Tab-separated table of C-alpha atoms (C1' of nucleotides) in Angstrom:
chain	number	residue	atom	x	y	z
A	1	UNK	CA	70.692	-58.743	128.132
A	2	UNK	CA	73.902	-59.251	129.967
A	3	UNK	CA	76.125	-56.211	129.983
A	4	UNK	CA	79.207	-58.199	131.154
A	5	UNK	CA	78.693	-60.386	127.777
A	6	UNK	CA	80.785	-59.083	125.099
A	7	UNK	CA	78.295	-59.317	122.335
A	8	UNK	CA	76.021	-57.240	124.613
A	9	UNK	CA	78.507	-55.222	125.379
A	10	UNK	CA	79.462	-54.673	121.494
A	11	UNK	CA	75.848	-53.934	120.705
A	12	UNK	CA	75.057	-51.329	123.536
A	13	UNK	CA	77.983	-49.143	123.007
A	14	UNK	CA	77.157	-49.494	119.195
A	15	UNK	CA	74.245	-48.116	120.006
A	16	UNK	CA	74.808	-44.899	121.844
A	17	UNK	CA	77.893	-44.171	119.385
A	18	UNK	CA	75.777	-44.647	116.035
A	19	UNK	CA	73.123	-42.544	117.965
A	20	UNK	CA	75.355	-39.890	118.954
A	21	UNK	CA	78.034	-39.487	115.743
A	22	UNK	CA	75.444	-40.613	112.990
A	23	UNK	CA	76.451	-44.683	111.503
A	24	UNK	CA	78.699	-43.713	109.213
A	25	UNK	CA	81.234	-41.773	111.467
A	26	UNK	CA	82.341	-44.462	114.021
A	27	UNK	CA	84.485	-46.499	112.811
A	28	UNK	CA	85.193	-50.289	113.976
A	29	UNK	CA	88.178	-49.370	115.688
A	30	UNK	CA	86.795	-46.581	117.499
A	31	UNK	CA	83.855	-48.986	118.792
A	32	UNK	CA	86.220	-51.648	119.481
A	33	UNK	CA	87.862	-49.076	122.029
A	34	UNK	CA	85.040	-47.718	123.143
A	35	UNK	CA	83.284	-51.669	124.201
A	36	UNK	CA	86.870	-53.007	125.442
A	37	UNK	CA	87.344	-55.704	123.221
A	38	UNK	CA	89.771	-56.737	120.488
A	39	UNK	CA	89.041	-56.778	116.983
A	40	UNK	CA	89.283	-60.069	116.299
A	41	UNK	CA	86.535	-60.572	119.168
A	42	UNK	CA	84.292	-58.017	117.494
A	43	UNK	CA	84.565	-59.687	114.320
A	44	UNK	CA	84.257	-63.326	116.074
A	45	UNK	CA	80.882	-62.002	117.456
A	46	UNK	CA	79.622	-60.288	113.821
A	47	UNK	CA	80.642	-60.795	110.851
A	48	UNK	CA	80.640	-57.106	109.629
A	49	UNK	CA	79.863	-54.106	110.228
A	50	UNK	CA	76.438	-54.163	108.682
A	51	UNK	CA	75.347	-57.080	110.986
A	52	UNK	CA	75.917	-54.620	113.779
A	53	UNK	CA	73.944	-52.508	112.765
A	54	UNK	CA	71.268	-54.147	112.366
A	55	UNK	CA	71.994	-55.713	115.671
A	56	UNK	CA	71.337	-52.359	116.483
A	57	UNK	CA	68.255	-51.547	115.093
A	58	UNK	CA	66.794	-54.661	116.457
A	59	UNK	CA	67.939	-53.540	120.315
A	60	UNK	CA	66.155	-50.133	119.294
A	61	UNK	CA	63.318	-51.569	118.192
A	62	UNK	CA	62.807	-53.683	121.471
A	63	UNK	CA	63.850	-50.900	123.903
A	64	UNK	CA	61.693	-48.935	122.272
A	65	UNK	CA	58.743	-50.862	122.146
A	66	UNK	CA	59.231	-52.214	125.832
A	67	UNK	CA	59.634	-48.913	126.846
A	68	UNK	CA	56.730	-46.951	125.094
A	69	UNK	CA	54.476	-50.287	126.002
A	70	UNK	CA	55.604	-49.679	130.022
A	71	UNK	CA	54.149	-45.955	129.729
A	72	UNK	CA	51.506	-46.766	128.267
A	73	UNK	CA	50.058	-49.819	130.610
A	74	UNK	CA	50.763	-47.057	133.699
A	75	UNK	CA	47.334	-45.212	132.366
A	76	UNK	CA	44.482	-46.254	133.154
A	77	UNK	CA	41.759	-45.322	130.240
A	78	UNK	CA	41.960	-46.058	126.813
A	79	UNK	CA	42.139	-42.743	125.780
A	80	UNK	CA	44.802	-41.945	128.619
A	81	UNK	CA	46.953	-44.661	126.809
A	82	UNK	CA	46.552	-42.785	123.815
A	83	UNK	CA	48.127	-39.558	125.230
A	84	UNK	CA	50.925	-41.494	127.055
A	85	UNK	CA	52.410	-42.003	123.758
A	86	UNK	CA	53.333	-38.375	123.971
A	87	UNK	CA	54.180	-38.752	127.919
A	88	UNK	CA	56.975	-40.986	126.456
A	89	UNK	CA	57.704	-38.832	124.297
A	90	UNK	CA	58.533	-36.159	126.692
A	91	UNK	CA	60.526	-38.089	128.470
A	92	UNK	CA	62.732	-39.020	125.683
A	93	UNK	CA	63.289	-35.795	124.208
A	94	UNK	CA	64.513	-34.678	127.640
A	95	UNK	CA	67.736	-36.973	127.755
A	96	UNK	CA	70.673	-35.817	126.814
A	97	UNK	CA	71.373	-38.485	124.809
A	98	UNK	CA	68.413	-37.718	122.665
A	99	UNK	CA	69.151	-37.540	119.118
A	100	UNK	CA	66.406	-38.130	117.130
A	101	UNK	CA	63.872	-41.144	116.492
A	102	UNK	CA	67.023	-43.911	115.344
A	103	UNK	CA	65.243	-45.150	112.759
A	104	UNK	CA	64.697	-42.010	111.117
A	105	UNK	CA	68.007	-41.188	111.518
A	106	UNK	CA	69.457	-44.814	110.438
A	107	UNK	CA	67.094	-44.391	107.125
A	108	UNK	CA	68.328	-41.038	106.368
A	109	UNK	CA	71.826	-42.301	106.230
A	110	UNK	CA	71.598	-45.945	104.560
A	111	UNK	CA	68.316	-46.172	103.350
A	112	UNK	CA	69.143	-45.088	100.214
A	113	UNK	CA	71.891	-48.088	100.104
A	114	UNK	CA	71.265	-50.033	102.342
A	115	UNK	CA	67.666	-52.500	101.620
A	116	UNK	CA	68.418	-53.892	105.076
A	117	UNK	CA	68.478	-50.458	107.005
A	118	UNK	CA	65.408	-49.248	105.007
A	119	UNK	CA	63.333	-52.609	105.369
A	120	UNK	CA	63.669	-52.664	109.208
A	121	UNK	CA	63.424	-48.988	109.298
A	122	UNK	CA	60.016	-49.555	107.883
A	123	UNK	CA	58.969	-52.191	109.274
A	124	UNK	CA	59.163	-50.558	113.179
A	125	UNK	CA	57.042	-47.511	111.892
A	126	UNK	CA	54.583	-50.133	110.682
A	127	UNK	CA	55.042	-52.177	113.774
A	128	UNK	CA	54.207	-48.450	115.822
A	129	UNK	CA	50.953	-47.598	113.685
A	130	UNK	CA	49.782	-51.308	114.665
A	131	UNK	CA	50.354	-50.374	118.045
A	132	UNK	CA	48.686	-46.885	117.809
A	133	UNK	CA	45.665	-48.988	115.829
A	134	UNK	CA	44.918	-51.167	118.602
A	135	UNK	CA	45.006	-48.619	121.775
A	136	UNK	CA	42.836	-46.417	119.090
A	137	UNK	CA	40.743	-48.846	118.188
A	138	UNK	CA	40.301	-50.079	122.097
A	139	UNK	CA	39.753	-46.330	122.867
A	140	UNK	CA	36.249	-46.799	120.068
A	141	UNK	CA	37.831	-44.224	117.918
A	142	UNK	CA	37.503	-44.894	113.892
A	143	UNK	CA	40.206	-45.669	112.267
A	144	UNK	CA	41.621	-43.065	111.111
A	145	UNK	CA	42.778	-41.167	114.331
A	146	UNK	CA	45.709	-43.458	114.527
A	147	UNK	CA	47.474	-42.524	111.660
A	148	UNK	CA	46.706	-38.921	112.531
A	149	UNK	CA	48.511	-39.600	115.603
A	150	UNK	CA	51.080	-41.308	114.503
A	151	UNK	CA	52.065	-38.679	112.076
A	152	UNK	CA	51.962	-36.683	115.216
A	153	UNK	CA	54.407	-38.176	117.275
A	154	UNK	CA	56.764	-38.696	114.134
A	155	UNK	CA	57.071	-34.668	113.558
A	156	UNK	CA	57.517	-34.407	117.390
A	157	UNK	CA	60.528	-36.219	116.829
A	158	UNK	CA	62.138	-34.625	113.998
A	159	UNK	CA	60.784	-31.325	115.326
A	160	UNK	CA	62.700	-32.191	119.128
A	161	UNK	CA	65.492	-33.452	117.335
A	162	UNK	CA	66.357	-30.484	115.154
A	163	UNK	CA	65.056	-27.552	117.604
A	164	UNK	CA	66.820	-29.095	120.334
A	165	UNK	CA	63.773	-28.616	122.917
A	166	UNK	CA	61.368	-31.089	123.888
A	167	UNK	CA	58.660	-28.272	123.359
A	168	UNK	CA	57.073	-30.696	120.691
A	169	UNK	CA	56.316	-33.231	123.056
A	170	UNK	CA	53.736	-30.944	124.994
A	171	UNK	CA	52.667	-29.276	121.404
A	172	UNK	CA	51.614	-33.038	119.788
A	173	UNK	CA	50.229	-33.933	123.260
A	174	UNK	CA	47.719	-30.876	122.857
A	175	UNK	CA	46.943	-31.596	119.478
A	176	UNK	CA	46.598	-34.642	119.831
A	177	UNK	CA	43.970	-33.970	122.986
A	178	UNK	CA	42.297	-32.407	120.142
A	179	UNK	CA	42.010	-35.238	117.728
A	180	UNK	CA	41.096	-37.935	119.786
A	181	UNK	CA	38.434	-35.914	121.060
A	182	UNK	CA	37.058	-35.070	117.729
A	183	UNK	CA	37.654	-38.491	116.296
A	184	UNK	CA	35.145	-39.961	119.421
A	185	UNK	CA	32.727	-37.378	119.193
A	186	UNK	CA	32.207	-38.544	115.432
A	187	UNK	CA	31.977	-41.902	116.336
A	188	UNK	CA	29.192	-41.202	119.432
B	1	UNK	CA	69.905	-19.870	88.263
B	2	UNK	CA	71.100	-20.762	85.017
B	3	UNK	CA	71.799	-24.187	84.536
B	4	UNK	CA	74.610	-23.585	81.870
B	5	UNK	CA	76.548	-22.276	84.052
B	6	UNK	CA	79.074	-24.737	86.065
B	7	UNK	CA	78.234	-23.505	89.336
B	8	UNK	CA	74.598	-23.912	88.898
B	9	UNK	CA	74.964	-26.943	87.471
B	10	UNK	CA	77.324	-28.335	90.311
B	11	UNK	CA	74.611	-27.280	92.555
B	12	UNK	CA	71.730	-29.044	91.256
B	13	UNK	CA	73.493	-32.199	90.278
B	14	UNK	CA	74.768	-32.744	93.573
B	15	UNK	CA	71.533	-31.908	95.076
B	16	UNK	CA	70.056	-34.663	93.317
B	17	UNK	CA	72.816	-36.867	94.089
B	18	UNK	CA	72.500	-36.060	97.810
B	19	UNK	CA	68.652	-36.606	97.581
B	20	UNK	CA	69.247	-39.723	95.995
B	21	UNK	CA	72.351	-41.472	97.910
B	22	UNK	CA	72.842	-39.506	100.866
B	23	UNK	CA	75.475	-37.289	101.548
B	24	UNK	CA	78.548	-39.539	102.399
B	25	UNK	CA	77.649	-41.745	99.903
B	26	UNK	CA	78.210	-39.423	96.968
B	27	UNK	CA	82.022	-38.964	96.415
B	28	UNK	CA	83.473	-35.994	94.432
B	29	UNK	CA	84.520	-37.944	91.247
B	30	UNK	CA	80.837	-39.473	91.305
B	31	UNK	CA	79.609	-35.661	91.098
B	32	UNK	CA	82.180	-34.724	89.043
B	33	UNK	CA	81.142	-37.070	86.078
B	34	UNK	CA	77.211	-36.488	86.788
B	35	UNK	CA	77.688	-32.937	86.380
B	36	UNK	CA	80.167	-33.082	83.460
B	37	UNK	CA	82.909	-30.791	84.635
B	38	UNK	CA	86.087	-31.572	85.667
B	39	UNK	CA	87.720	-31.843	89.083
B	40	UNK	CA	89.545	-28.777	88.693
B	41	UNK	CA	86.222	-26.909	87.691
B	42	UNK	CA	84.775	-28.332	90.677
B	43	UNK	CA	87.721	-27.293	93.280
B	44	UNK	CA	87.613	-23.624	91.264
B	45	UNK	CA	84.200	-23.355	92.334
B	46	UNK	CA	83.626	-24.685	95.532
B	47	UNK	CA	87.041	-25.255	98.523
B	48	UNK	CA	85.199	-28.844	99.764
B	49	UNK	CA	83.141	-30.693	99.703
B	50	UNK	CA	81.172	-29.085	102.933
B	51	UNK	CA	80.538	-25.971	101.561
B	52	UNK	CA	79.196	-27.751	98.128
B	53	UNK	CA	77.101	-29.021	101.205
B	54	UNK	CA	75.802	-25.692	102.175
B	55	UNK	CA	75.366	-24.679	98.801
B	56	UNK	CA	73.021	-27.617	98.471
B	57	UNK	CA	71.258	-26.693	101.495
B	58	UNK	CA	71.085	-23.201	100.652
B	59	UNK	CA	68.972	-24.507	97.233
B	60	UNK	CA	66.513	-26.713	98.772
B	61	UNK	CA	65.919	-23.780	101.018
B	62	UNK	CA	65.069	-21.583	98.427
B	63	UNK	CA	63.255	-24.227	96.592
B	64	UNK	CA	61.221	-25.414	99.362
B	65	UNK	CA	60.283	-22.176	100.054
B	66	UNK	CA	59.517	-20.958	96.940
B	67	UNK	CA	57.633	-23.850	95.933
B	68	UNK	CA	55.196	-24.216	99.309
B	69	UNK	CA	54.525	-20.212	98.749
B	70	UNK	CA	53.593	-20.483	95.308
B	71	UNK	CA	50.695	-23.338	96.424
B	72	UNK	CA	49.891	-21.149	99.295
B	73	UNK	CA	49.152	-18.165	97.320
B	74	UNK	CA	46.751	-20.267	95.388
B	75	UNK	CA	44.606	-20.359	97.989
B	76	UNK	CA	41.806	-17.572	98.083
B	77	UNK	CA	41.127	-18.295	102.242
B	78	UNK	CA	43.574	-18.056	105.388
B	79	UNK	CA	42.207	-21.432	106.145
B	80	UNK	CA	42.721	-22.643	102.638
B	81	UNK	CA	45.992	-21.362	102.618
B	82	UNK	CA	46.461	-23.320	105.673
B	83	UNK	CA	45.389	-26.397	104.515
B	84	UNK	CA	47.551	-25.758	101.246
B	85	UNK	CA	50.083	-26.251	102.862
B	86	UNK	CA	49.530	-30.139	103.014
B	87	UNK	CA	48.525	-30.086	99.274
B	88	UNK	CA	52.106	-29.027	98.650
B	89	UNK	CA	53.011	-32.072	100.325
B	90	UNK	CA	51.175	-34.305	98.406
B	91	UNK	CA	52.038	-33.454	95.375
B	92	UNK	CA	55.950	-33.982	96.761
B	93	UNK	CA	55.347	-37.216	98.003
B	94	UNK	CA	54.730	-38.289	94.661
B	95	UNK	CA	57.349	-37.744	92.859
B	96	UNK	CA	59.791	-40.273	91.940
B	97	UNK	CA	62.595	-38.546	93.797
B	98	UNK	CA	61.309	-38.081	97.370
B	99	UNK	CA	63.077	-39.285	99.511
B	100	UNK	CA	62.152	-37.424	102.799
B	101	UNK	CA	62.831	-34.049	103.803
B	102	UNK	CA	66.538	-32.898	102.919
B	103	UNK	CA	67.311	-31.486	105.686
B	104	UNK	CA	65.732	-33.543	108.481
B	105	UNK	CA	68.097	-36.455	106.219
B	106	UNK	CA	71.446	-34.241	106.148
B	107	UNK	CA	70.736	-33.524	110.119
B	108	UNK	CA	70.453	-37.334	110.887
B	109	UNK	CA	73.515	-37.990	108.363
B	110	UNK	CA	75.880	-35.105	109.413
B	111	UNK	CA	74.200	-32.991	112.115
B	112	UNK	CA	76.218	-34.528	114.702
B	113	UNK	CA	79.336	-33.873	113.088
B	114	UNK	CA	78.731	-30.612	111.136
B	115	UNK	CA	77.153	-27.716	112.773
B	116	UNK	CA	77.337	-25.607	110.063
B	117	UNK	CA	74.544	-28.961	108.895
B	118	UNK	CA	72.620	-29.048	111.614
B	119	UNK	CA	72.574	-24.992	112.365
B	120	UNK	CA	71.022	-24.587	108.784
B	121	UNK	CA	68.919	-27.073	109.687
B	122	UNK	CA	67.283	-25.801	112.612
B	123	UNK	CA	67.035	-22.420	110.861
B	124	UNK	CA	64.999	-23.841	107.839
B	125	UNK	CA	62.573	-25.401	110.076
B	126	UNK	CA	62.194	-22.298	112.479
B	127	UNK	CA	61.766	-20.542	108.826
B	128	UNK	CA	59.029	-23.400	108.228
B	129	UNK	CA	57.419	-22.412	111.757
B	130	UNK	CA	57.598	-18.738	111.486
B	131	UNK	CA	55.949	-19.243	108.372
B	132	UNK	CA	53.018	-21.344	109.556
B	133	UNK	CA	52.789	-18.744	112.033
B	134	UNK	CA	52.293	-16.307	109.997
B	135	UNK	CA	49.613	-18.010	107.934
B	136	UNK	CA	48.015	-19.129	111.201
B	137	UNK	CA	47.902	-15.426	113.041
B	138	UNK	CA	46.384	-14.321	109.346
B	139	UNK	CA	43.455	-17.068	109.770
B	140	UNK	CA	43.148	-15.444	113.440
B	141	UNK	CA	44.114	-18.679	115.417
B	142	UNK	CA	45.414	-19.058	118.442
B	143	UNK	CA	48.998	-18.973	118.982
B	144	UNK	CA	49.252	-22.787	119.114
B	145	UNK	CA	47.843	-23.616	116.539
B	146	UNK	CA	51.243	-23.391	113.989
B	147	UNK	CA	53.342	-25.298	116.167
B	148	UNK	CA	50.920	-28.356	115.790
B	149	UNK	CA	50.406	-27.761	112.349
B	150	UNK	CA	54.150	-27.968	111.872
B	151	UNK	CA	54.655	-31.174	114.270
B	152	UNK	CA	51.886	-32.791	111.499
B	153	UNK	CA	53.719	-31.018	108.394
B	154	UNK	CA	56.835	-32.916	109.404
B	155	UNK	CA	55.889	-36.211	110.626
B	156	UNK	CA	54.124	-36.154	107.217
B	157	UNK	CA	57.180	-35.881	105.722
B	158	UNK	CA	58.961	-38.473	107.649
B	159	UNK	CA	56.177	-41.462	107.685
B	160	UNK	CA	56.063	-41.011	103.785
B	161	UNK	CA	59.712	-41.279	103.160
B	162	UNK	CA	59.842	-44.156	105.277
B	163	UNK	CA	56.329	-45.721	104.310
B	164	UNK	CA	57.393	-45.025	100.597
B	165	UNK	CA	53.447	-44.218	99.847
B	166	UNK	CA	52.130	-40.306	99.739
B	167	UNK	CA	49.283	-41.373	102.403
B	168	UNK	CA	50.443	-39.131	105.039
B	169	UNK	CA	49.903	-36.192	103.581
B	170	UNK	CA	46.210	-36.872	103.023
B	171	UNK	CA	45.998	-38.422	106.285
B	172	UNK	CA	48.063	-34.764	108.332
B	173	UNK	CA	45.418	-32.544	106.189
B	174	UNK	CA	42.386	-34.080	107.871
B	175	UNK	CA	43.872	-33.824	110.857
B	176	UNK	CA	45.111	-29.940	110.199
B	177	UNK	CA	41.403	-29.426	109.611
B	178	UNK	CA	40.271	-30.649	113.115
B	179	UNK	CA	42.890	-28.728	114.473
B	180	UNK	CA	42.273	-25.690	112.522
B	181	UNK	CA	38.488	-25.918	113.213
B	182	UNK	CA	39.264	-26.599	117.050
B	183	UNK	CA	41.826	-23.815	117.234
B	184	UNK	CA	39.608	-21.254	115.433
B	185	UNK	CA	36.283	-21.964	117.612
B	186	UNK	CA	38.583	-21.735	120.821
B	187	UNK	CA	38.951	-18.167	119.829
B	188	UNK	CA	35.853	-17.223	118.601
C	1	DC	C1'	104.177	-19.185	63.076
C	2	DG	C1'	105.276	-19.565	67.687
C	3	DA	C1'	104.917	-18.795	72.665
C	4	DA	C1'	102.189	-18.408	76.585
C	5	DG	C1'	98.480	-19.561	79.156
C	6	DT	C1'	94.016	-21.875	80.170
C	7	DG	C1'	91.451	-25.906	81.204
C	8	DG	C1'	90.496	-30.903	81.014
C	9	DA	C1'	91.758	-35.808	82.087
C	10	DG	C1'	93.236	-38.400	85.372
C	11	DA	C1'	97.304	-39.930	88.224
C	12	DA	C1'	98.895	-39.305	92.791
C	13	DC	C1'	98.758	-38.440	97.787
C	14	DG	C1'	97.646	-38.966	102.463
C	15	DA	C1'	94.035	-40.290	105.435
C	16	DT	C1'	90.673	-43.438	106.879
C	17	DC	C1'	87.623	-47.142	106.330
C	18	DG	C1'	86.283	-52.260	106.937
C	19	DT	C1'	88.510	-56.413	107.330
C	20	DT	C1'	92.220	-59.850	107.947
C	21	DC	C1'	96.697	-61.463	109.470
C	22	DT	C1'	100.649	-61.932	112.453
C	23	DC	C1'	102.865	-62.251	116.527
C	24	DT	C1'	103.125	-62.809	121.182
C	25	DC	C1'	101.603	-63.832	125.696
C	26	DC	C1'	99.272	-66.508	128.965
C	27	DC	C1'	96.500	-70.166	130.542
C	28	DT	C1'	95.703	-74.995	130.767
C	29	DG	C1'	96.309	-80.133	130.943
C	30	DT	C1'	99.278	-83.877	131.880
D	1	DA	C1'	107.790	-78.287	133.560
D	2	DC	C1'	106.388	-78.062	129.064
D	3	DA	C1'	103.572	-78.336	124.783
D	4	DG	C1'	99.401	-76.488	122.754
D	5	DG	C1'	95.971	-73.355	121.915
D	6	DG	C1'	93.075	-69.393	122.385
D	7	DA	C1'	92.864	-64.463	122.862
D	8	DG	C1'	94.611	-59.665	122.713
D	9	DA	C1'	97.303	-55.968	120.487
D	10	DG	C1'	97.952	-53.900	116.625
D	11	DA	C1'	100.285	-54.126	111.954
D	12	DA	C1'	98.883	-54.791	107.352
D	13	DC	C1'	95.886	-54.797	103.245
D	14	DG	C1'	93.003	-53.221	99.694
D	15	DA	C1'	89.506	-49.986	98.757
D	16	DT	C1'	87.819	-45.460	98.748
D	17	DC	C1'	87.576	-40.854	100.244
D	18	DG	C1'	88.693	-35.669	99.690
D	19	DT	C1'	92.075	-33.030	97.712
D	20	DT	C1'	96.119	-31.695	94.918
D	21	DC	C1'	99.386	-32.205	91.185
D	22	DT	C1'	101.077	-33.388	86.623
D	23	DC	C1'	100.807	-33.458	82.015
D	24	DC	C1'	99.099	-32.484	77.646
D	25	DA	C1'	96.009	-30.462	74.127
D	26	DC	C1'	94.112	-26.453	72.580
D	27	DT	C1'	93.339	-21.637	72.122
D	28	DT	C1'	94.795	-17.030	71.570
D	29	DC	C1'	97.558	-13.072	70.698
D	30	DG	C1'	101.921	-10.748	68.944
DNA sequence: CGAAGTGGAGAACGATCGTTCTCTCCCTGT
DNA sequence: ACAGGGAGAGAACGATCGTTCTCCACTTCG
């Protein structure tokens, strides 16, 4: 991804405006200022607004992913990699620019009208459970701590995102300690 | 709250609206017509559109609160009250209309914009958490016990909007009751 | 019966949105 | 040096938003 390429460019500063005013309150013209291009670029490089959204949600999805999938190889144990889902977590909620899960936040606003927003909206939760499945499953735990742990780390981001504290970071973390623990012992 | 009357009326109908289409996506004549009155009704009643916002807020407040106390107080047990909490759930996931929590939705829509929005949002879910807190200290848990039992009450919410299937809430009361069971035996 | 006032229907207004068009400037090739 | 074309700036367009205004029908009271 090549900041000095437009359509990166476009898509990046998409990004952190949609994240920080909600979708629906940048306008084109605003994020045509705000990436340094003309109009008639932006709308060379997408076709409409809703492609760059979804343009969006697709970089989310990746950074995301990459991201959560880079804290999680750093620990060593399979149930270690469990908790380092909430490790990311904590680190996420302490940004500044931390807003929210963008998914939630992009299916809040559009999902009701938008199939698009709410399909891919979906589809990265589902793509996260997978993800919880497997280091769950790798862990030996049955299957339905990941779920449980999902669920988790979803409320620790609404709950960060409204409070405005990464308290819930910690809080999941410890319950989720819990869990995991409980889930293996009823597997042994 | 008397539905006759045009201000209750208002209310409701653009709650539904708002549930329904989101907040920005509702327009005034839209509510206008769905709620039968006419625009000069609607400006006698309410000066915007924001506070028809607040007044919407103010509802599911009361409603939410109302209706998660009633299923509480069903429950003979401070652990059963505890774990009614996720029945409550349940039974909202599967209606028709859910569409995710209404406030975590009007934060992502308008909390960066509004924070008259997003302050009444933080104060329903500190509301939410004093309340499990109370519930929890009554059961004779630990002190952390309530803020994990919240972090699973709202990812509940948030994975079943998305998911569009009530599982969650199933799935966050098994995992209350291993926290709950954990939390109490840590005390005893 | 007639005048005054209330309330509904919807036109109108200004702002803003997403999108397109126009105009101009500058770079390039010969 | 000059013709041609691509790109940037921003005006323009149609739609829609929140909000206000106009007009008319109907009620009500002297």
């Amino acid at each position: 991804m090549d900041i000095s390429e437009p359509r990166a460019r476009i898509v990046e500063t998409a990004d952190e405006l949609y994240n920080a005013k909600g979708i629906q309150a940048v306008g084109m013209d605003e994020l045509r200022a705000a990436a340094g291009v003309s109009l008639k670029k932006l709308y060379g490089e997408f076709p409409s607004k809703s492609s760059i959204v979804m343009a969006v949600l697709e970089r989310r999805h990746d950074s995301w992913t990459e991201g959560l999938d880079a804290a999680v190889r750093q620990a060593e144990t399979p149930r270690a990699r469990l908790l380092a889902i909430f490790d990311y977590l904590a680190g996420w909620f302490c940004q500044d620019s931390f807003r929210g899960c963008g998914f939630i936040n992009s299916f809040a606003e559009l999902g009701a009208i938008s199939p698009d927003v709410a399909d891919y909206a979906r589809k990265h939760k589902e793509s996260f459970q997978r993800y919880v499945g497997k280091l769950s499953e790798e862990a030996g735990a049955p299957p339905f701590l990941a779920p449980q742990l999902a669920i988790l780390a979803e409320g620790a981001q609404t709950t960060a995102a409204i409070a405005g504290t990464p308290d819930a970071a910690g809080q999941a973390r410890q319950a989720a300690e819990v869990l995991i623990n409980a889930a293996l012992r009823s597997e042994a």
